[in-house]
PDB file of C-alpha atoms in Angstrom:
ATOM      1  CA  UNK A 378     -81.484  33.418-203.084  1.00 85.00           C
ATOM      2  CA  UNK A 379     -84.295  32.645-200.746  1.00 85.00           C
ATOM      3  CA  UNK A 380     -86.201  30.637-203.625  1.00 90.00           C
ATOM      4  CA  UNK A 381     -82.830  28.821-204.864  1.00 92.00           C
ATOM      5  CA  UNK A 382     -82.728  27.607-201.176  1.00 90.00           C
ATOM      6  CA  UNK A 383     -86.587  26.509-201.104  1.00 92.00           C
ATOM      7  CA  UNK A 384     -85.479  24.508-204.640  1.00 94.00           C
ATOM      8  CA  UNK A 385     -82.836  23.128-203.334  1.00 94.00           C
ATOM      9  CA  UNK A 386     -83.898  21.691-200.189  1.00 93.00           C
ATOM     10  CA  UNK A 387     -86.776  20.344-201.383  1.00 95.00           C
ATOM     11  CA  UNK A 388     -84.878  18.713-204.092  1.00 95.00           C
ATOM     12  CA  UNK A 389     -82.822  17.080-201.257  1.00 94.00           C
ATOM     13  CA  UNK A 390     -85.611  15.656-199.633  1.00 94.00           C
ATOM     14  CA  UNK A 391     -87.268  14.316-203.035  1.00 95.00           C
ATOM     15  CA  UNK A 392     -83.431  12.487-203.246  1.00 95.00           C
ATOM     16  CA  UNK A 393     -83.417  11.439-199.992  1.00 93.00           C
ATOM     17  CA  UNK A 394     -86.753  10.028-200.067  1.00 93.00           C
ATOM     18  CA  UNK A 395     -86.299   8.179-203.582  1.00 94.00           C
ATOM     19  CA  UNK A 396     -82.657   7.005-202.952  1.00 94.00           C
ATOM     20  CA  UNK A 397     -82.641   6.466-199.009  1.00 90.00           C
ATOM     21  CA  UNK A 398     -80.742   8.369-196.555  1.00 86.00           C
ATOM     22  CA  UNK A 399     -79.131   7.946-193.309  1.00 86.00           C
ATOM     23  CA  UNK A 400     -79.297  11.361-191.397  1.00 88.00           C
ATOM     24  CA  UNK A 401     -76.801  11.207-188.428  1.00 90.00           C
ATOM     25  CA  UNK A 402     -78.714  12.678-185.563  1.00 92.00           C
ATOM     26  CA  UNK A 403     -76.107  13.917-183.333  1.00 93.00           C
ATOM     27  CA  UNK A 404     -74.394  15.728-186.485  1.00 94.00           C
ATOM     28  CA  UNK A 405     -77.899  17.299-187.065  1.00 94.00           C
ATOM     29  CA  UNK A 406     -77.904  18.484-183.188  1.00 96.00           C
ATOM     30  CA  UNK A 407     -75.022  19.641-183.011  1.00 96.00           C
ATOM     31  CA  UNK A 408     -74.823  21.918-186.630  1.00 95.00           C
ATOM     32  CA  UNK A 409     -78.360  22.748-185.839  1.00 95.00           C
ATOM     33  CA  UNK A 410     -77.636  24.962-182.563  1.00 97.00           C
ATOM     34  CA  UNK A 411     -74.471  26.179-183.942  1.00 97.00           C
ATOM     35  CA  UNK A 412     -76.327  27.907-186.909  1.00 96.00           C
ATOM     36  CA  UNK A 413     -79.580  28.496-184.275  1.00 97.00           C
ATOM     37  CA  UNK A 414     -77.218  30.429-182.238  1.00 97.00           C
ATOM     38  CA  UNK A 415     -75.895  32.549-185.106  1.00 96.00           C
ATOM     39  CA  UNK A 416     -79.107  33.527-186.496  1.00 95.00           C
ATOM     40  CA  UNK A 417     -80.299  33.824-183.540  1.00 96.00           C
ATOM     41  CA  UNK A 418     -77.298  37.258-183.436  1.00 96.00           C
ATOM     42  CA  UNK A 419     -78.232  37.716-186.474  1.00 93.00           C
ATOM     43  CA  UNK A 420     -81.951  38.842-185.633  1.00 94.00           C
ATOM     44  CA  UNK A 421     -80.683  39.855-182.569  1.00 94.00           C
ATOM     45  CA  UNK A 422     -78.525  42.326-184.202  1.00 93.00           C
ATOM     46  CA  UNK A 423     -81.024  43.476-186.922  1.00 94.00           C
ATOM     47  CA  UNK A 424     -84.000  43.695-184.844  1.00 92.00           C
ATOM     48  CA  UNK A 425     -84.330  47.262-184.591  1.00 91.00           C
ATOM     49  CA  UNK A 426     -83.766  48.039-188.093  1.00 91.00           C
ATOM     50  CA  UNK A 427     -85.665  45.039-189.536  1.00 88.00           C
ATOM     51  CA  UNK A 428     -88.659  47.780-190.969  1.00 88.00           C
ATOM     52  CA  UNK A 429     -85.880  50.129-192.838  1.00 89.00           C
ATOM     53  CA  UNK A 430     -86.301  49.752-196.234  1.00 87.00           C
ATOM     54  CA  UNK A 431     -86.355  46.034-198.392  1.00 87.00           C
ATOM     55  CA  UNK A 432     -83.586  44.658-198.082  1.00 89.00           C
ATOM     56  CA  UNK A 433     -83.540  44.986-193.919  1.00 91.00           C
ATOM     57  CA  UNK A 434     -86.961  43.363-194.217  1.00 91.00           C
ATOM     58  CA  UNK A 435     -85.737  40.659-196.570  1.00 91.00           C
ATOM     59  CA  UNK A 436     -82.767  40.351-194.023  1.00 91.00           C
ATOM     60  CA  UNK A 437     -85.118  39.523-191.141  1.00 92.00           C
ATOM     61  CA  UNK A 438     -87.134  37.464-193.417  1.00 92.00           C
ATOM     62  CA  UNK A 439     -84.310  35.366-194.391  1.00 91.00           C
ATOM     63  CA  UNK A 440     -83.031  35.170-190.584  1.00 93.00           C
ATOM     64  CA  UNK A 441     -85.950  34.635-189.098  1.00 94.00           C
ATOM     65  CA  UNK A 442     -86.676  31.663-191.631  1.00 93.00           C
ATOM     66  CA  UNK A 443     -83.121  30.331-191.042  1.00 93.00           C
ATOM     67  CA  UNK A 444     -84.075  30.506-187.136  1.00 96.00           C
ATOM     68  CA  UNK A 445     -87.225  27.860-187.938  1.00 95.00           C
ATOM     69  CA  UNK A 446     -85.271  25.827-190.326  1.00 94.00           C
ATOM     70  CA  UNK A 447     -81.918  25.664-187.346  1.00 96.00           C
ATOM     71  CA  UNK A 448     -85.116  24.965-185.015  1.00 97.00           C
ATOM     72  CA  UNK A 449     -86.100  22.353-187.141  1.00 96.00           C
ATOM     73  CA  UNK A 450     -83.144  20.549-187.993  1.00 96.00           C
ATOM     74  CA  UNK A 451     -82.766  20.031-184.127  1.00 97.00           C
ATOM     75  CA  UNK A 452     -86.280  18.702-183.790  1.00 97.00           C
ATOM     76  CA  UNK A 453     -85.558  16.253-186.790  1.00 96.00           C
ATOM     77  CA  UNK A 454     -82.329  15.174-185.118  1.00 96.00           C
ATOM     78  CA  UNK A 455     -83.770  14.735-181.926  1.00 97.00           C
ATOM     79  CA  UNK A 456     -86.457  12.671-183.544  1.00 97.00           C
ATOM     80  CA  UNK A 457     -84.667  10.642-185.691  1.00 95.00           C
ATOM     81  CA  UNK A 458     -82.778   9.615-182.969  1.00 95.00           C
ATOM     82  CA  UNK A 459     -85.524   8.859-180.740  1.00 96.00           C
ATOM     83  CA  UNK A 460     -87.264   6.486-183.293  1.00 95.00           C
ATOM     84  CA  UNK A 461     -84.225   5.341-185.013  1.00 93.00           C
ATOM     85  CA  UNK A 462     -86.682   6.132-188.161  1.00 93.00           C
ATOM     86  CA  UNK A 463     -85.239   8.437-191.096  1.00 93.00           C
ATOM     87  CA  UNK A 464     -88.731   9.484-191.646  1.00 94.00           C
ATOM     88  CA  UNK A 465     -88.734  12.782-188.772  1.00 94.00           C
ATOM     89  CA  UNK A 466     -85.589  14.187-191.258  1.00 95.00           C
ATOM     90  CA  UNK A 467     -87.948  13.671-194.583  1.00 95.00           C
ATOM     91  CA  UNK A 468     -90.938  15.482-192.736  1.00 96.00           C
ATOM     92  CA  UNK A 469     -89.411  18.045-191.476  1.00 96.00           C
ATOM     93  CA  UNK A 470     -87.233  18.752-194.430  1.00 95.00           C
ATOM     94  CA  UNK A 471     -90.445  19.147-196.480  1.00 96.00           C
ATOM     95  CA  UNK A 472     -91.926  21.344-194.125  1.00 96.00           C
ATOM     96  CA  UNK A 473     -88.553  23.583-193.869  1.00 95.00           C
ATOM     97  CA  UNK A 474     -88.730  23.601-197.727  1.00 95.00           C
ATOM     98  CA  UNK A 475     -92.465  24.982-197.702  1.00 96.00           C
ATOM     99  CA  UNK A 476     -91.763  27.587-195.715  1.00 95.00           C
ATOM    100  CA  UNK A 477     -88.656  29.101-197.004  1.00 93.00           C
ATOM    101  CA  UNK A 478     -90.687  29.078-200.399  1.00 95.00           C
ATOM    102  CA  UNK A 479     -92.854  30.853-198.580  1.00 95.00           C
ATOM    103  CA  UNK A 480     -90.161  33.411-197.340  1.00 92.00           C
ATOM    104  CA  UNK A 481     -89.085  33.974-200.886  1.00 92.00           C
ATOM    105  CA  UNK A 482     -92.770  34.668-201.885  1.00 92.00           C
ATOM    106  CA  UNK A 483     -92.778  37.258-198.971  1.00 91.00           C
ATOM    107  CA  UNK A 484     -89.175  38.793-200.504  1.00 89.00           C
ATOM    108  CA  UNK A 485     -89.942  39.047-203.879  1.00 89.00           C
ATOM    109  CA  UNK A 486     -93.494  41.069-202.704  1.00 89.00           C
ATOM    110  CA  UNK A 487     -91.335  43.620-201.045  1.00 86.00           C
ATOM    111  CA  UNK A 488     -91.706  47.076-202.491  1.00 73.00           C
ATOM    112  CA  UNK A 489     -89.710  49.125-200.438  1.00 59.00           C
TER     113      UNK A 489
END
């Protein structure tokens, strides 16, 4: 799931970046610290379990990236608005992209 997300986002920002986009910054803001605060819970709640077998570290894995991506989102948003430029959303989708690819590479090299 973690690598269909990577795919998929960095599809988005390949579209985005060939056909134009016009990221709303305020949406951004906003959706980005409702889903920060609820993956922030989420860790919250799964902290002390996160080492208990794979799929509690591919939880925290997935959370924690979600966390950076939410964190990210906000930054863009913030940005975007800023400079009035849709470039911050393109750059920072990218890097979100990289590193839930990244987060999949560190799922699928679970053992246990």
């Amino acid at each position: 799931m973690q690598l269909i997300l990577a795919v998929g986002v960095l599809a988005e920002v390949l579209r985005r970046f060939l056909y134009g986009s016009e990221p709303l910054s305020s949406i951004m803001i906003m959706m980005g610290l409702i889903a920060l605060a609820a993956n922030v819970t989420c860790l919250l709640l799964i902290a002390k379990k996160r080492h208990a077998g794979a799929h509690m570290k591919a939880s925290w894995i997935f959370s924690a990236n979600d966390v950076i991506a939410n964190s990210g989102v906000i930054l863009a948003g913030l940005l975007v608005s800023w400079t009035g430029s849709h470039y911050p959303d393109l750059i920072i989708g990218l890097v979100i992209g990289l590193i839930v690819m990244n987060g999949a590479r560190r799922i699928l090299q679970l053992r246990h």
